[in-house]
GROMACS .gro file of C-alpha atoms in nm:
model
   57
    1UNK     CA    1 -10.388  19.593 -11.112
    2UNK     CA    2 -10.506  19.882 -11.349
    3UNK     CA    3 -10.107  19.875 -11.543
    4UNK     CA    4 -10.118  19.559 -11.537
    5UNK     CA    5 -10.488  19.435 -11.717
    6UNK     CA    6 -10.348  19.712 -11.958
    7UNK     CA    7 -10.009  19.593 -12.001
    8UNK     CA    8  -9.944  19.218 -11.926
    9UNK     CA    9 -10.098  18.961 -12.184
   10UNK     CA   10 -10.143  18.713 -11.912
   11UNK     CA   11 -10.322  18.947 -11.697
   12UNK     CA   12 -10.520  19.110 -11.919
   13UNK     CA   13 -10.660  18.788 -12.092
   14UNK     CA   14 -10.725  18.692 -11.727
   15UNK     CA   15 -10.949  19.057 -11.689
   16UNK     CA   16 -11.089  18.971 -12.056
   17UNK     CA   17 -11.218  18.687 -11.981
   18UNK     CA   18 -11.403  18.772 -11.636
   19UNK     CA   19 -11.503  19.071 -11.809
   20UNK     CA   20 -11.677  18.868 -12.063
   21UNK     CA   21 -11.855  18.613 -11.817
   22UNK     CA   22 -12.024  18.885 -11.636
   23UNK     CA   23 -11.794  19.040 -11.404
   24UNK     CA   24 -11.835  19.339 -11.320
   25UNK     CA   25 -11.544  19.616 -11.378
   26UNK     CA   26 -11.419  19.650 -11.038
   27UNK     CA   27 -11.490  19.279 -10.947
   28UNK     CA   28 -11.262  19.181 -11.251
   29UNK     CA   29 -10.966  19.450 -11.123
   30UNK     CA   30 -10.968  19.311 -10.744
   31UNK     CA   31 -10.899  18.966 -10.882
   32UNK     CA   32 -10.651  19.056 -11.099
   33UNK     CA   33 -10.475  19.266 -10.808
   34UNK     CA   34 -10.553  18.917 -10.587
   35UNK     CA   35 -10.347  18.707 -10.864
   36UNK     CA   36 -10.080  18.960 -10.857
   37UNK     CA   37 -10.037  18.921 -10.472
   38UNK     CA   38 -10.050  18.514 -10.486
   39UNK     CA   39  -9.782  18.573 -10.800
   40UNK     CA   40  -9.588  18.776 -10.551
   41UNK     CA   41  -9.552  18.587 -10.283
   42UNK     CA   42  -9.512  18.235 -10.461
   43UNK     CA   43  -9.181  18.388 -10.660
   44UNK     CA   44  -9.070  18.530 -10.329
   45UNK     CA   45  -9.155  18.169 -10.145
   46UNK     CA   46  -8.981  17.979 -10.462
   47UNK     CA   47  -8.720  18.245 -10.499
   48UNK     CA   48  -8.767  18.217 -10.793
   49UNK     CA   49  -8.827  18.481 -11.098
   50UNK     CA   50  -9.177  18.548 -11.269
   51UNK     CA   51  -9.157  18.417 -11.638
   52UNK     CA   52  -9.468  18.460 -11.823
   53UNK     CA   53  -9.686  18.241 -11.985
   54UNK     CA   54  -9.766  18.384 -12.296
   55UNK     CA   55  -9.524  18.425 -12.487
   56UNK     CA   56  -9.536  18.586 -12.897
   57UNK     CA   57  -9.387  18.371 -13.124
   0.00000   0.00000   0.00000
């Protein structure tokens, strides 16, 4: 969860923004490591492959 608020766009825009509305530090990490779980185990449910949503033009 640490790599990835630093790393992903998605994920750290997702740690931004609960970082701005009060969250604290280690309140805004668990919840990103809780989306990365629920990302996990939707792509392997869907079989599928992660493709992210932000995307530079």
């Amino acid at each position: 969860a640490f790599t990835a608020t630093r790393h992903n766009p998605d994920l750290a825009s997702f740690y931004a923004r609960l970082r701005q509305n009060g969250k604290d530090h280690l309140c805004a990490v668990i919840a990103v490591a809780r989306k990365l779980i629920v990302l996990a185990n939707t792509i392997l449910f869907r079989k599928t492959e992660w493709t992210p949503q932000h995307r530079k033009n």
